[in-house]
CSV table of N, CA and C in Angstrom, one decimal:
chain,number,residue,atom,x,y,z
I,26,UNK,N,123.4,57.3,80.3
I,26,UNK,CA,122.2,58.2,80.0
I,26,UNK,C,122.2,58.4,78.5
I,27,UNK,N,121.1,58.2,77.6
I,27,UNK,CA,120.8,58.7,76.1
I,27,UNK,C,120.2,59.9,76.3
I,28,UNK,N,120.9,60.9,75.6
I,28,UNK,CA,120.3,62.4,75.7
I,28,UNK,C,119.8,62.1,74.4
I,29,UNK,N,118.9,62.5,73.8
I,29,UNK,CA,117.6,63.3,72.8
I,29,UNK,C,119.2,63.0,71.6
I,30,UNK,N,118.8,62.6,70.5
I,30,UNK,CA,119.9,62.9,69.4
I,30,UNK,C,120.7,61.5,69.1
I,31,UNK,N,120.1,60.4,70.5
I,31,UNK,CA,121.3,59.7,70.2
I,31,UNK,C,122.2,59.5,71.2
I,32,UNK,N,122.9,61.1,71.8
I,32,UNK,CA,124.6,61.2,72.6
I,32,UNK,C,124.7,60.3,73.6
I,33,UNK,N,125.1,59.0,74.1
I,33,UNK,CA,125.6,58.5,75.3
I,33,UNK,C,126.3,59.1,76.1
I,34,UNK,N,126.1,59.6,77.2
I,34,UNK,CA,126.4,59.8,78.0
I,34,UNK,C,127.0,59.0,79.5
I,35,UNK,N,127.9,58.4,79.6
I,35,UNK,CA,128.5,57.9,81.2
I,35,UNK,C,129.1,58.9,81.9
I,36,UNK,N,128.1,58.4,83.2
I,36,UNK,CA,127.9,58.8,84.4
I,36,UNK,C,128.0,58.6,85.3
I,37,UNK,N,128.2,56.9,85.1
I,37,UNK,CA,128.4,56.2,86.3
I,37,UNK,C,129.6,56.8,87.5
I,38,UNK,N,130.6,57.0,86.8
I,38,UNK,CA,132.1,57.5,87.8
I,38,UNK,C,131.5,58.8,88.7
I,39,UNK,N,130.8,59.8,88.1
I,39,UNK,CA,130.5,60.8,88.7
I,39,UNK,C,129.4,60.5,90.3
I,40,UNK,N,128.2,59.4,89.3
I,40,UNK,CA,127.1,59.7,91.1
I,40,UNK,C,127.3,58.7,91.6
I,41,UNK,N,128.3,57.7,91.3
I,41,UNK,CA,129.4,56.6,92.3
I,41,UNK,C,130.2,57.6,93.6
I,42,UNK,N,130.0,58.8,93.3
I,42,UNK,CA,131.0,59.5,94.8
I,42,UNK,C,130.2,59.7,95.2
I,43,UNK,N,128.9,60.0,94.9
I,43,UNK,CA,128.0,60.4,96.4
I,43,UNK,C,127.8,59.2,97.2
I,44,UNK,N,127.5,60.0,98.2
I,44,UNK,CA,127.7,59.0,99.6
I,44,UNK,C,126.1,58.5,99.4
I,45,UNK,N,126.2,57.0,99.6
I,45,UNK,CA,124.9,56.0,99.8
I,45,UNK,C,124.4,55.2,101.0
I,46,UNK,N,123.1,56.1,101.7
I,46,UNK,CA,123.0,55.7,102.5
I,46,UNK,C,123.3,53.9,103.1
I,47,UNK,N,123.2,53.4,104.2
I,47,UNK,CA,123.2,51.9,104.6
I,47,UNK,C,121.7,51.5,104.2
I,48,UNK,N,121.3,50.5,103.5
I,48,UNK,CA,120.1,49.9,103.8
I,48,UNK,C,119.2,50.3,102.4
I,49,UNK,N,120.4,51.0,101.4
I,49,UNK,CA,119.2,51.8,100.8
I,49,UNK,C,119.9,51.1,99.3
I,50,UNK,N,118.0,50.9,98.5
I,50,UNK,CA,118.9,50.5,97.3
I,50,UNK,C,119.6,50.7,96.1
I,51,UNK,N,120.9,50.2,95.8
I,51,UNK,CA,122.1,50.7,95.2
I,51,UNK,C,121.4,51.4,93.6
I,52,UNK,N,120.9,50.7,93.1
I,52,UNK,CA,120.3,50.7,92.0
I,52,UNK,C,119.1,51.8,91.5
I,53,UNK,N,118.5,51.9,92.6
I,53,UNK,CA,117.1,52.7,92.8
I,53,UNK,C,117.8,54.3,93.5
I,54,UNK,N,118.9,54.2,94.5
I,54,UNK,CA,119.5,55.6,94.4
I,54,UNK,C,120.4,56.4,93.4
I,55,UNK,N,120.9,55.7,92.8
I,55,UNK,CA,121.8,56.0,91.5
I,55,UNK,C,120.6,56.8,90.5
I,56,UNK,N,119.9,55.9,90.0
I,56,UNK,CA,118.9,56.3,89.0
I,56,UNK,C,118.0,57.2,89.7
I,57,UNK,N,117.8,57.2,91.0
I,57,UNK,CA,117.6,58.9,91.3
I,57,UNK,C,118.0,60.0,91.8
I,58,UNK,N,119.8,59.5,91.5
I,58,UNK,CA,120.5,61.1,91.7
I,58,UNK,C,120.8,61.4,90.0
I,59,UNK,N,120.3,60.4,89.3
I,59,UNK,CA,120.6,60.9,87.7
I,59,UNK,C,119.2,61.6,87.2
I,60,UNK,N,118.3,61.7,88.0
I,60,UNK,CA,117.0,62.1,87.6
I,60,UNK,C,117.2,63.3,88.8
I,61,UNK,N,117.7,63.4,89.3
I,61,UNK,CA,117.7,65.2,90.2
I,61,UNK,C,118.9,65.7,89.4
I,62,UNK,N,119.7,65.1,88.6
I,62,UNK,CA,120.9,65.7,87.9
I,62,UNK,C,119.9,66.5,86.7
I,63,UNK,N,119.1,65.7,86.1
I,63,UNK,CA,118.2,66.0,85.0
I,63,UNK,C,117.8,67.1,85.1
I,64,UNK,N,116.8,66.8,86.7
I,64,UNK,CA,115.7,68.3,86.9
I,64,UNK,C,116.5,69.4,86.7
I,65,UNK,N,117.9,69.6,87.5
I,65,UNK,CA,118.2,70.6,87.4
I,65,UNK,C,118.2,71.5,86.2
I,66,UNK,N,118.7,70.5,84.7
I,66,UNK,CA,118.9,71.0,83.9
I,66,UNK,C,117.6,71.1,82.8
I,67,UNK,N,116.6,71.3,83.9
I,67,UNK,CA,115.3,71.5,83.4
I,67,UNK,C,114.6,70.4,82.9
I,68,UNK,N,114.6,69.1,83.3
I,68,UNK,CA,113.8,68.3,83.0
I,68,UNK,C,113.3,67.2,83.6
I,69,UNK,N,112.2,67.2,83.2
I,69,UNK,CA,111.2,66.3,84.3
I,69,UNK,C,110.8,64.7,83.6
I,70,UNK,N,110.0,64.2,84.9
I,70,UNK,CA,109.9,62.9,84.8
I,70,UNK,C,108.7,62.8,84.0
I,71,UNK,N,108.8,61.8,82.7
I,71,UNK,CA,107.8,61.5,81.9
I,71,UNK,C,107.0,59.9,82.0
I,72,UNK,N,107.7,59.0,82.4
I,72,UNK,CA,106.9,57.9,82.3
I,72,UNK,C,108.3,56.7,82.8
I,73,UNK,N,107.7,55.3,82.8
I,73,UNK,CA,108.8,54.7,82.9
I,73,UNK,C,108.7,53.3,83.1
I,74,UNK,N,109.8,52.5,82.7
I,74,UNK,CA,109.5,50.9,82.6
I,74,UNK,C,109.9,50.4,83.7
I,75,UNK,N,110.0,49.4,83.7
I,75,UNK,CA,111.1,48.4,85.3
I,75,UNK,C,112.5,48.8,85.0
I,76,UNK,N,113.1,49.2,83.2
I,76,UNK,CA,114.5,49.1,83.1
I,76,UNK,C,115.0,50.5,82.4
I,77,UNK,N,113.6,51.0,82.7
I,77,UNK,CA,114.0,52.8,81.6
I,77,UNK,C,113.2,53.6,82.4
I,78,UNK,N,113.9,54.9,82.2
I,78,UNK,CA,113.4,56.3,82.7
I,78,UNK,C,113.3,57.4,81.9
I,79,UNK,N,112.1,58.2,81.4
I,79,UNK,CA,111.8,58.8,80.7
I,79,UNK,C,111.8,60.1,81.2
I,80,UNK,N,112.4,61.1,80.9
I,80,UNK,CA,112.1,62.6,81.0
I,80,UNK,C,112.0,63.1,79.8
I,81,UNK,N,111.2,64.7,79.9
I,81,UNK,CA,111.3,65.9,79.3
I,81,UNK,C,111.5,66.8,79.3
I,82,UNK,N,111.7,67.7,78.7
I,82,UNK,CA,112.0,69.1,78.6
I,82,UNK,C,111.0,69.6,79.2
I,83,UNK,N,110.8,70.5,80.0
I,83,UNK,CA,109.8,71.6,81.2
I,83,UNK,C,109.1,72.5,80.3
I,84,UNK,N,108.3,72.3,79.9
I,84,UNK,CA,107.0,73.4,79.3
I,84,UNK,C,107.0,73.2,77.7
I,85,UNK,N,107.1,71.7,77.8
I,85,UNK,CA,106.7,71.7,76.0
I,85,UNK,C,105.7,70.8,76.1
């Protein structure tokens, strides 16, 4: 994950322990337990490519 500034962030080790459903895909669940990790910390979904995911900050 690139936070705002630059900071790389790895994540992978972390939403690699949630449990993944059978049948579901690997790729498309990951990148959206890192986009409910986001909301939490207040940020929403802005736009997005086939290979990027865009959020922002909630009420700007």
């Amino acid at each position: 994950m690139i936070r705002p500034g630059g900071k790389v962030e790895f994540i992978g080790s972390e939403i690699r322990k949630l449990p993944r459903p059978d049948r579901c895909d690997e790729r498309s669940f990951f990148m959206n337990a890192a986009m409910n990790g986001l909301v939490k910390e207040g940020w929403e979904f802005a736009g997005m490519t086939p290979d990027d995911i865009v959020m922002r900050r909630t009420g700007r």
